[in-house]
mmCIF file of C-alpha atoms in Angstrom:
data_model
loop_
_atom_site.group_PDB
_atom_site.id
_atom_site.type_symbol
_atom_site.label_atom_id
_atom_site.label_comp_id
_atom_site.label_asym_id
_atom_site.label_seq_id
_atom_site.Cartn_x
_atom_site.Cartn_y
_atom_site.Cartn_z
ATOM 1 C CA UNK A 1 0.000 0.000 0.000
ATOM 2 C CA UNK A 2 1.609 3.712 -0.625
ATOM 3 C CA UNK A 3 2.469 6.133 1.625
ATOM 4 C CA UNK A 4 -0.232 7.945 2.769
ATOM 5 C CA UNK A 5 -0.411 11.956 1.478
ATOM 6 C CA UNK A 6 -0.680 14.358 4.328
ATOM 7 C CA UNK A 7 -1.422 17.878 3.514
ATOM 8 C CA UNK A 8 1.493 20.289 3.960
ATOM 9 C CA UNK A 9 1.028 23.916 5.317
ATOM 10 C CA UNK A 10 -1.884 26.668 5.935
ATOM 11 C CA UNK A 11 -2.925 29.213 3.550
ATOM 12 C CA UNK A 12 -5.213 31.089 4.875
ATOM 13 C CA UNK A 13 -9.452 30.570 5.199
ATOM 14 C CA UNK A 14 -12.164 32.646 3.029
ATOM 15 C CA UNK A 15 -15.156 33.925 5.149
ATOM 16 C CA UNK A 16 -18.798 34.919 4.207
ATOM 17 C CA UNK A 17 -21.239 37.704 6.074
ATOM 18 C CA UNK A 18 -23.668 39.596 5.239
ATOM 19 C CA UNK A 19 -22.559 43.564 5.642
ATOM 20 C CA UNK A 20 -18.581 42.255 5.192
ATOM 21 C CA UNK A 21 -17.555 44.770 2.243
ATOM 22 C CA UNK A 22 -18.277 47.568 4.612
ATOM 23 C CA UNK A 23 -15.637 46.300 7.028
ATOM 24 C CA UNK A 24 -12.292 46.024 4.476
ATOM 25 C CA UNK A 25 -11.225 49.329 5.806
ATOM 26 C CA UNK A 26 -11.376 47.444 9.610
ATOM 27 C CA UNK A 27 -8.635 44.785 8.327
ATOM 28 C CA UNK A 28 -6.720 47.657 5.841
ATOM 29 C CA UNK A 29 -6.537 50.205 8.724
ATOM 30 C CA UNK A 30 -6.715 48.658 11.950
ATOM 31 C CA UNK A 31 -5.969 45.036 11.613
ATOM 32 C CA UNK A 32 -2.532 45.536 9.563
ATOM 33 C CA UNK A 33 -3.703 43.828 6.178
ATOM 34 C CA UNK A 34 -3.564 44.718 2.250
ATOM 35 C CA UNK A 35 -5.797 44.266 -0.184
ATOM 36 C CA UNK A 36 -4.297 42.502 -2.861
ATOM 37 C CA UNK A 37 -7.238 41.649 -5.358
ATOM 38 C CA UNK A 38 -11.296 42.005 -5.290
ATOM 39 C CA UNK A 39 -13.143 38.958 -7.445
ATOM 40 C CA UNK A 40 -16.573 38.888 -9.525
ATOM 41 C CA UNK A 41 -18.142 37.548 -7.099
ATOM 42 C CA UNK A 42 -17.589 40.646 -4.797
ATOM 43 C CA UNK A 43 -14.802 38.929 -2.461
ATOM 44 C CA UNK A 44 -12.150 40.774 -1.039
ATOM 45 C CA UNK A 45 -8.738 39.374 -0.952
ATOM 46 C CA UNK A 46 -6.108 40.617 1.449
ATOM 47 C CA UNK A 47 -2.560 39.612 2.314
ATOM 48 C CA UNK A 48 -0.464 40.031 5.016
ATOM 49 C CA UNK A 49 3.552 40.928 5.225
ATOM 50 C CA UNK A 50 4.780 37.472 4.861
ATOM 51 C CA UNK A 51 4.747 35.789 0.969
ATOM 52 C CA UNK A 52 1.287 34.434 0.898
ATOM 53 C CA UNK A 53 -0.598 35.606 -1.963
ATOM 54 C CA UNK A 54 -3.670 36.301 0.136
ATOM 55 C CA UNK A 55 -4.684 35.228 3.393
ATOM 56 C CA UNK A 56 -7.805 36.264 4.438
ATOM 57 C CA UNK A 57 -10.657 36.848 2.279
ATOM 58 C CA UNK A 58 -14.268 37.786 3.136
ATOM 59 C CA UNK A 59 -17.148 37.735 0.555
ATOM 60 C CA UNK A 60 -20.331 39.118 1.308
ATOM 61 C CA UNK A 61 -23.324 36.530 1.686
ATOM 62 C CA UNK A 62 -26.550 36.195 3.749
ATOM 63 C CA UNK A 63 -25.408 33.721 5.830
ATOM 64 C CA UNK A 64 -22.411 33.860 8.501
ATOM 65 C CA UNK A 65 -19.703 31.144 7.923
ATOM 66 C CA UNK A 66 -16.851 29.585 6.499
ATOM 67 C CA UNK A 67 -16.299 29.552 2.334
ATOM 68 C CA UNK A 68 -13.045 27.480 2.471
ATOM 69 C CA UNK A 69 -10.323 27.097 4.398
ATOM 70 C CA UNK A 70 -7.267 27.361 2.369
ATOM 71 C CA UNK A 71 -4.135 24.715 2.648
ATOM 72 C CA UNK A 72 -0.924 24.462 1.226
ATOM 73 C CA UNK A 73 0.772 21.532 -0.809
ATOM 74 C CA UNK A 74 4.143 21.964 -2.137
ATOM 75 C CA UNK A 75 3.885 20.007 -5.400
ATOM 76 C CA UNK A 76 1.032 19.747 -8.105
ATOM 77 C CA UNK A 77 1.937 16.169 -7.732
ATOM 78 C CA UNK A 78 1.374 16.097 -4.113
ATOM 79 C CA UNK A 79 -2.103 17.685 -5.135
ATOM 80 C CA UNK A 80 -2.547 15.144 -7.120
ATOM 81 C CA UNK A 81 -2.016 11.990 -5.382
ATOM 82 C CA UNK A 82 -3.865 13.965 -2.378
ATOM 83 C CA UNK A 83 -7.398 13.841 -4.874
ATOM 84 C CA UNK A 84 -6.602 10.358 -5.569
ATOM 85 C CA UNK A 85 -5.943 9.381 -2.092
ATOM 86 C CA UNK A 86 -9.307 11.388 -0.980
ATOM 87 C CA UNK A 87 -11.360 9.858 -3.921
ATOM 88 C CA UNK A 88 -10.253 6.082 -2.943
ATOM 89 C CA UNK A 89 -11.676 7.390 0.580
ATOM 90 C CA UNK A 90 -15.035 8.151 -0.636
ATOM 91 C CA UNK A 91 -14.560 11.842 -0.009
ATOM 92 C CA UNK A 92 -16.826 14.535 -1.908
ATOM 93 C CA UNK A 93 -14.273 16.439 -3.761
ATOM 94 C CA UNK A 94 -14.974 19.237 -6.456
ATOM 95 C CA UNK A 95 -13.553 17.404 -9.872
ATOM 96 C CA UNK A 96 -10.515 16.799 -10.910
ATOM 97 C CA UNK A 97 -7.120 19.066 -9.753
ATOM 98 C CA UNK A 98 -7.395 22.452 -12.073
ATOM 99 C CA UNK A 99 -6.293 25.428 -12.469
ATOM 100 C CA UNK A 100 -7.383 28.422 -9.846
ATOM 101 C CA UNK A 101 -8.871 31.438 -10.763
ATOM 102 C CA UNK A 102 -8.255 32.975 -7.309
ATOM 103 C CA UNK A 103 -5.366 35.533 -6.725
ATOM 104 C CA UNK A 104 -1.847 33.954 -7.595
ATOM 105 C CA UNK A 105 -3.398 31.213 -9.639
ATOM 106 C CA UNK A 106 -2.142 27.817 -8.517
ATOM 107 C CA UNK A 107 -3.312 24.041 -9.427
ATOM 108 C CA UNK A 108 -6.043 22.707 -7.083
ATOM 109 C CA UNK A 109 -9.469 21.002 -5.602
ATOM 110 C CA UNK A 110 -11.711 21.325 -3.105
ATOM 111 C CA UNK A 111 -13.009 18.999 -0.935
ATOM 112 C CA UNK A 112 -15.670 18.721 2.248
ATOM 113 C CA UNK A 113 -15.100 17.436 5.731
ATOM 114 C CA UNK A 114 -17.900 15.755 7.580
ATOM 115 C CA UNK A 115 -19.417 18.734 9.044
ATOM 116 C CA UNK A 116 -19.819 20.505 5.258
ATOM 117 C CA UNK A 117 -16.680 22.459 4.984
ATOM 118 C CA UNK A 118 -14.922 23.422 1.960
ATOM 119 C CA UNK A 119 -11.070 22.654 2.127
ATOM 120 C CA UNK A 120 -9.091 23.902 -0.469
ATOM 121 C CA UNK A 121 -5.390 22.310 -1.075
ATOM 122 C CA UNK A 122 -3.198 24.325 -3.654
ATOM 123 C CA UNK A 123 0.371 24.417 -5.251
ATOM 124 C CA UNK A 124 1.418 26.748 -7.271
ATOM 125 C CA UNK A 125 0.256 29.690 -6.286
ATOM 126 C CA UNK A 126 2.094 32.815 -6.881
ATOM 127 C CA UNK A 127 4.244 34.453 -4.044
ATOM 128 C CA UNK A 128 4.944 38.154 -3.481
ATOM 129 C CA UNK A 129 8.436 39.178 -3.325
ATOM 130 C CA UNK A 130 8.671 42.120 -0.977
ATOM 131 C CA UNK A 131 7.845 40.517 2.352
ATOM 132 C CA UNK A 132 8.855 42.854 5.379
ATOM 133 C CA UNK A 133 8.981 41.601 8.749
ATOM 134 C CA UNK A 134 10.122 44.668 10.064
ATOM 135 C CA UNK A 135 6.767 46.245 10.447
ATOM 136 C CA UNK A 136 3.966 45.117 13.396
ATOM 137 C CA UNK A 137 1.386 43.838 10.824
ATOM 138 C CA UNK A 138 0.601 40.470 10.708
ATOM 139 C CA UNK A 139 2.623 38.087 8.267
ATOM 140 C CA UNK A 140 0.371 34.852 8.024
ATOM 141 C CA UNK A 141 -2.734 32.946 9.362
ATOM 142 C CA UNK A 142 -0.974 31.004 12.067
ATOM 143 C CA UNK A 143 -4.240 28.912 12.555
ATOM 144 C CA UNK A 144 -7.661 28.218 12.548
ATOM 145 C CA UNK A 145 -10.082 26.767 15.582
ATOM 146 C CA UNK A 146 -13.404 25.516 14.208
ATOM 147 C CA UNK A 147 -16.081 24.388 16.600
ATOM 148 C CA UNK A 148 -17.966 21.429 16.726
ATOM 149 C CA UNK A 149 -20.375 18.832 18.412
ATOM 150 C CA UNK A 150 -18.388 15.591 17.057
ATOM 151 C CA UNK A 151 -14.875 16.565 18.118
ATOM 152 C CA UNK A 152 -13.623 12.879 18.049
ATOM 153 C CA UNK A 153 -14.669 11.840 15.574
ATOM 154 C CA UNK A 154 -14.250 14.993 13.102
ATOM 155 C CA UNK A 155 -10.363 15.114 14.821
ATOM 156 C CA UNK A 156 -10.296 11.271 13.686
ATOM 157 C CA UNK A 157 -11.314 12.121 9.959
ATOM 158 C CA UNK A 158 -8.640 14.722 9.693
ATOM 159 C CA UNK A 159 -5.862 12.374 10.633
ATOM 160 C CA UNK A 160 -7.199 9.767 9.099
ATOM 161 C CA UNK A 161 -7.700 11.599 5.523
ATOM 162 C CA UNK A 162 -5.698 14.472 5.353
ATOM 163 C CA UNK A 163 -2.509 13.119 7.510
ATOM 164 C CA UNK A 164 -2.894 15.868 10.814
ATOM 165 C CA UNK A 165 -1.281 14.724 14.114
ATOM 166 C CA UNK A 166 -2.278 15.334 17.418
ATOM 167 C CA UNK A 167 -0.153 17.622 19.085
ATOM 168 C CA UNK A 168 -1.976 18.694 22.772
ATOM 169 C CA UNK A 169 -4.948 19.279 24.059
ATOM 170 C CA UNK A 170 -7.152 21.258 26.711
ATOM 171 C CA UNK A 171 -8.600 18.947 28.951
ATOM 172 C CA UNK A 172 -11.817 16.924 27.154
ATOM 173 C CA UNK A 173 -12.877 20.205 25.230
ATOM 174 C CA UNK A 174 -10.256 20.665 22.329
ATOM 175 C CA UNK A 175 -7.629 18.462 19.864
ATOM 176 C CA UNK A 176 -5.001 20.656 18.971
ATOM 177 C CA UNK A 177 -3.632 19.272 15.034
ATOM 178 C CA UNK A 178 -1.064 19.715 13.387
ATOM 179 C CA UNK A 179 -0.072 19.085 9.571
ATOM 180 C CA UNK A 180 2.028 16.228 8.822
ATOM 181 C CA UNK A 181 5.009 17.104 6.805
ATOM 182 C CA UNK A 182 8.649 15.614 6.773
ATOM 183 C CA UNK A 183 9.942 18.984 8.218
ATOM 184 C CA UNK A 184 11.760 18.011 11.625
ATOM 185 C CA UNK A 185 9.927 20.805 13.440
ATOM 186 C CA UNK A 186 6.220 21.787 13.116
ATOM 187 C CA UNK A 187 3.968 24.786 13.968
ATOM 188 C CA UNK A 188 2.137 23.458 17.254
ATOM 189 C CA UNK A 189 -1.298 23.545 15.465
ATOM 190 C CA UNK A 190 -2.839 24.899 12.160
ATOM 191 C CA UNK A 191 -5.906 23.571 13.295
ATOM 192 C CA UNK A 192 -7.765 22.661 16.434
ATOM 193 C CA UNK A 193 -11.182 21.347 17.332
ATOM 194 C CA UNK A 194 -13.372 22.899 20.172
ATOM 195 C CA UNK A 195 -16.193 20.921 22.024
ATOM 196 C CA UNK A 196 -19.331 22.968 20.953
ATOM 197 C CA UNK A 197 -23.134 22.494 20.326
ATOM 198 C CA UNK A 198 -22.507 23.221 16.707
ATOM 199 C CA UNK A 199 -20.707 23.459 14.196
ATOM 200 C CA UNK A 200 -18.963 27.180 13.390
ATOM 201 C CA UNK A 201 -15.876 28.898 13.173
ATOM 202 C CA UNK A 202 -14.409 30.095 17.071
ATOM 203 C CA UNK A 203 -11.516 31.806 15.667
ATOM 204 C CA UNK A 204 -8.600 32.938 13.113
ATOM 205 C CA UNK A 205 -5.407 33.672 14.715
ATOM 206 C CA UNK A 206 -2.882 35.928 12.712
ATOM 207 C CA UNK A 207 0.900 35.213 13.356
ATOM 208 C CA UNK A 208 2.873 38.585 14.242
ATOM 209 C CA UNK A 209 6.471 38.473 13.610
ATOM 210 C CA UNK A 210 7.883 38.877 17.133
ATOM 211 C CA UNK A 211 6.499 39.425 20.714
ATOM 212 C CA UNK A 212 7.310 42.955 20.360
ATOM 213 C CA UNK A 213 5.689 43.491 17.171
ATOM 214 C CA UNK A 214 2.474 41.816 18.852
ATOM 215 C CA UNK A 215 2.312 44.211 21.631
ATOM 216 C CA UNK A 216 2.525 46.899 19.178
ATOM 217 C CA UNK A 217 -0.562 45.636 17.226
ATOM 218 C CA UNK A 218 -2.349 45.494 20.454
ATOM 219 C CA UNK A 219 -1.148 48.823 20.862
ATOM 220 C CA UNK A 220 -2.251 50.454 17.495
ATOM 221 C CA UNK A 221 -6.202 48.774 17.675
ATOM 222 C CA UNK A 222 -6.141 50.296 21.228
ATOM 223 C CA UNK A 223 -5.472 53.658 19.388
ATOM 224 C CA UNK A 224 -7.959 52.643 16.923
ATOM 225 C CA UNK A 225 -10.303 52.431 19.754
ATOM 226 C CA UNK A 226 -10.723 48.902 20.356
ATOM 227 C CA UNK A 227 -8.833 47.012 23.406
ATOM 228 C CA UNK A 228 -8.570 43.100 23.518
ATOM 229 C CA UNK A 229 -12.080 41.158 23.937
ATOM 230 C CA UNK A 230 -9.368 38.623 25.926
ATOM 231 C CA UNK A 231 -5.980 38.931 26.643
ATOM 232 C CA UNK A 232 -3.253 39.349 26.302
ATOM 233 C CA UNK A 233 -2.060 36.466 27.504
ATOM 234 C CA UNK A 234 0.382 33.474 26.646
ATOM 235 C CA UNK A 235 -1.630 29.736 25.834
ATOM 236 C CA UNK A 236 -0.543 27.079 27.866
ATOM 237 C CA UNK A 237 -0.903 24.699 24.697
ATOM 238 C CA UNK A 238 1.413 26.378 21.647
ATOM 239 C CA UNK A 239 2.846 28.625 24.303
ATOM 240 C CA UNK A 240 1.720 31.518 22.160
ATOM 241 C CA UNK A 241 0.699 35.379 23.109
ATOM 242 C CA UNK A 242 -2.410 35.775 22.524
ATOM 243 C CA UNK A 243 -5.259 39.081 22.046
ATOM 244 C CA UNK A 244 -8.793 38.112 21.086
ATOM 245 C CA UNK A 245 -10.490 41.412 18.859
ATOM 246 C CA UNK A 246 -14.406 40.894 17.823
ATOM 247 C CA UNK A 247 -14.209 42.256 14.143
ATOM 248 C CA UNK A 248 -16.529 44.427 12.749
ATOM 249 C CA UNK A 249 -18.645 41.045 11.415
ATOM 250 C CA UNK A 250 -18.537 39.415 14.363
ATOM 251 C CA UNK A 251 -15.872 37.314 13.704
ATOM 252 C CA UNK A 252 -13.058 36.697 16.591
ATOM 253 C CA UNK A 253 -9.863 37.112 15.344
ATOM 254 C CA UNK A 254 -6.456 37.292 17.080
ATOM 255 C CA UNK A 255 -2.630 38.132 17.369
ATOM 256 C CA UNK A 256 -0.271 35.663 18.040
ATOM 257 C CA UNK A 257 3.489 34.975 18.084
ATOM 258 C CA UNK A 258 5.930 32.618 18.710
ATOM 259 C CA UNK A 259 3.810 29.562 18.114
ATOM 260 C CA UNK A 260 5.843 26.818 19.834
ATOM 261 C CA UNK A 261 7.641 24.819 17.211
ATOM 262 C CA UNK A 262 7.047 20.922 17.750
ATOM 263 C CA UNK A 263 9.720 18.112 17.272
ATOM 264 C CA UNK A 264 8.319 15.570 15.260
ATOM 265 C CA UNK A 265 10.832 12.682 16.578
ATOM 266 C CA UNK A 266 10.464 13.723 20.032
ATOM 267 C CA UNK A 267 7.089 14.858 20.642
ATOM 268 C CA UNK A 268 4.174 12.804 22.736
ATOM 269 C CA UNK A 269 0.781 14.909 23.214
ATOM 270 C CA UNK A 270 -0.032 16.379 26.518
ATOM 271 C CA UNK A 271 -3.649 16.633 28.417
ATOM 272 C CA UNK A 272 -3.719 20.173 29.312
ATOM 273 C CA UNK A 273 -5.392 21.191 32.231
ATOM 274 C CA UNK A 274 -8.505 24.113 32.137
ATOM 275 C CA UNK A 275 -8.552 24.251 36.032
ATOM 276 C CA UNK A 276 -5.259 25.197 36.873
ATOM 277 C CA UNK A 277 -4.604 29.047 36.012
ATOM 278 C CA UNK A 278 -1.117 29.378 34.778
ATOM 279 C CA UNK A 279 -1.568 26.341 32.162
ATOM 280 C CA UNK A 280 -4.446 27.802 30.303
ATOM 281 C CA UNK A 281 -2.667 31.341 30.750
ATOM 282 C CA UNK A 282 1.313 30.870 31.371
ATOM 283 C CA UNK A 283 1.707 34.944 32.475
ATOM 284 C CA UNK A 284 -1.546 34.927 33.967
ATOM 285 C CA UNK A 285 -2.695 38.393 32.262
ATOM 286 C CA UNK A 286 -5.775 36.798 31.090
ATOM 287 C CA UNK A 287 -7.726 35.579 32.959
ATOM 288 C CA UNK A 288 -10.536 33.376 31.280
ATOM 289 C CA UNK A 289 -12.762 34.627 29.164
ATOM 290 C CA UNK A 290 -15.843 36.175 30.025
ATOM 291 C CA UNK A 291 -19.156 34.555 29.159
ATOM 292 C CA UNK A 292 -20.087 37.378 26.346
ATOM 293 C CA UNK A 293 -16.596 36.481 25.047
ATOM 294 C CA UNK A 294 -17.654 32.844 25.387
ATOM 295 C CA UNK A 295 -20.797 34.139 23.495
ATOM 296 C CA UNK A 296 -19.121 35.108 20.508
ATOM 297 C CA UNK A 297 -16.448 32.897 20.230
ATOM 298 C CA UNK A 298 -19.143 30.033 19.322
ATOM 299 C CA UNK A 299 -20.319 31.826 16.735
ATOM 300 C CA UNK A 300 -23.015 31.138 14.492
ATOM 301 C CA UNK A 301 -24.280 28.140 13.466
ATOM 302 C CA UNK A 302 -22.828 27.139 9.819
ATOM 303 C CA UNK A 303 -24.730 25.004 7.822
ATOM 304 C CA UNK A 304 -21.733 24.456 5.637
ATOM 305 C CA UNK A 305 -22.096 23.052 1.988
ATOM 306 C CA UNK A 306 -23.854 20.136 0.053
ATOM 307 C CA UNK A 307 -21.017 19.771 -2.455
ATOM 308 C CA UNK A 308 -17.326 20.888 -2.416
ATOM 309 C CA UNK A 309 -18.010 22.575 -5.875
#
């Protein structure tokens, strides 16, 4: 039998709202983005300071939800044998591996997961040249936390079809996963899975380029007139900063840094306690969350799709 395909990095996820075109000058002006492209469709592309053609894109919609999340594969061949692999599982893909339309181009397909998302796995795709690290804007989506009533079993399908690992996680009420590549070191998580009543996205966390550069995006929404919803703070799982912001859609969205790196020959997944204050919150800054915070972080319900088309 052949070696399993795992998928290979994070891209970035595509969002839909109603009222979202109103809020581009939030992520231009505030947030630390760029907008690199707008489509037909009325979807607003916008990149950070890192190479990524895009990262974030939000498309305006009646309902509140997820249009794809966006991962990374570093061949078209890898693509390939990935749709063959996920085909042979009885997975709803879109069609065959093609060329995208989307900013950058690149080769690739869509598929769902169990709970009607739209993944999106991509080579290919073009990369800007005139990345700058120098500036406290955010560089990359660092990750993505998705709720969901079937967190065993929807953790179990990613590893299963798509190659994550288990890195950590918080007591009984999230998997943190990470993807599977040969690298020797991997980001703690691109994904995790939080115990909910149903399934929506919690939150999109934006990688800063250094702790300093994270307090001074903090800093500049404060002057914008908007403090933390939670935080800051530093994770005990990923032993990342971390400052929650409610976006003008509603979405929670956050700045991170320093996302622990984990050694793939070494590493063994650790239960993480929620009772025990300086695990969930190593400079204990935070505190937990408050129950509106709670509120919004569970977001709204999202139907998902019927076909990854």
């Amino acid at each position: 039998m052949s070696e399993k395909i795992s998928v290979d990095f994070m891209r970035g996820i595509a969002m839909r709202a109603p009222g979202v075109t109103a809020t581009r000058s939030f992520y231009e002006q505030s947030w630390g983005l760029r907008t690199v492209a707008q489509g037909n469709d009325g979807t607003f592309y916008l990149r950070g300071t890192g190479p990524e053609q895009w990262i974030y894109a939000l498309r305006e919609d009646k309902d509140f939800g997820i249009d794809y999340i966006n991962f990374g594969m570093l061949t078209r061949d890898r693509v390939d044998a990935l749709h063959r692999q996920l085909v042979a599982d009885g997975v709803a893909v879109s069609g065959a591996p093609a060329e995208l339309s989307t900013p950058g181009g690149g080769y690739g397909f869509t598929a769902l997961d169990p709970e009607g998302r739209r993944l999106r796995f991509a080579a290919d795709v073009a990369q800007h040249a005139d990345t700058d690290d120098s500036r406290a804007m955010p560089r990359k989506v660092s990750h993505v936390v998705l709720n969901t009533p079937a967190m065993e079993s929807t953790s179990d399908w990613y590893q299963r079809h798509l190659g994550f690992r288990i890195t950590d996680y918080s007591a009984d009420m999230m998997v943190f996963l990470r993807c599977a590549t040969d690298a020797e070191f991997s980001d703690h998580h691109s994904i995790a899975l939080n115990r909910a009543q149903y399934p929506s996205a919690n939150h999109v966390a934006f990688e800063m380029p250094s702790i300093d550069s994270f307090m001074r995006g903090i800093g500049r929404m404060k002057q914008a007139g908007q403090a933390p919803a939670w935080g800051p703070g530093r994770h005990g799982p990923g032993n990342n900063p971390f400052a929650y912001f409610v976006s003008p859609s509603g979405f929670v969205i956050e700045f991170t840094s320093e996302v622990h790196k984990v050694e793939e020959a070494t590493h063994q997944p650790e239960v993480w306690p929620r009772d025990v204050p300086e695990k969930m919150d190593t400079w204990m800054t935070a505190g937990p969350p408050t129950p509106a915070m709670r509120t919004v972080m569970a977001g709204r319900p999202d139907a998902g799709w019927q076909t990854a088309a």
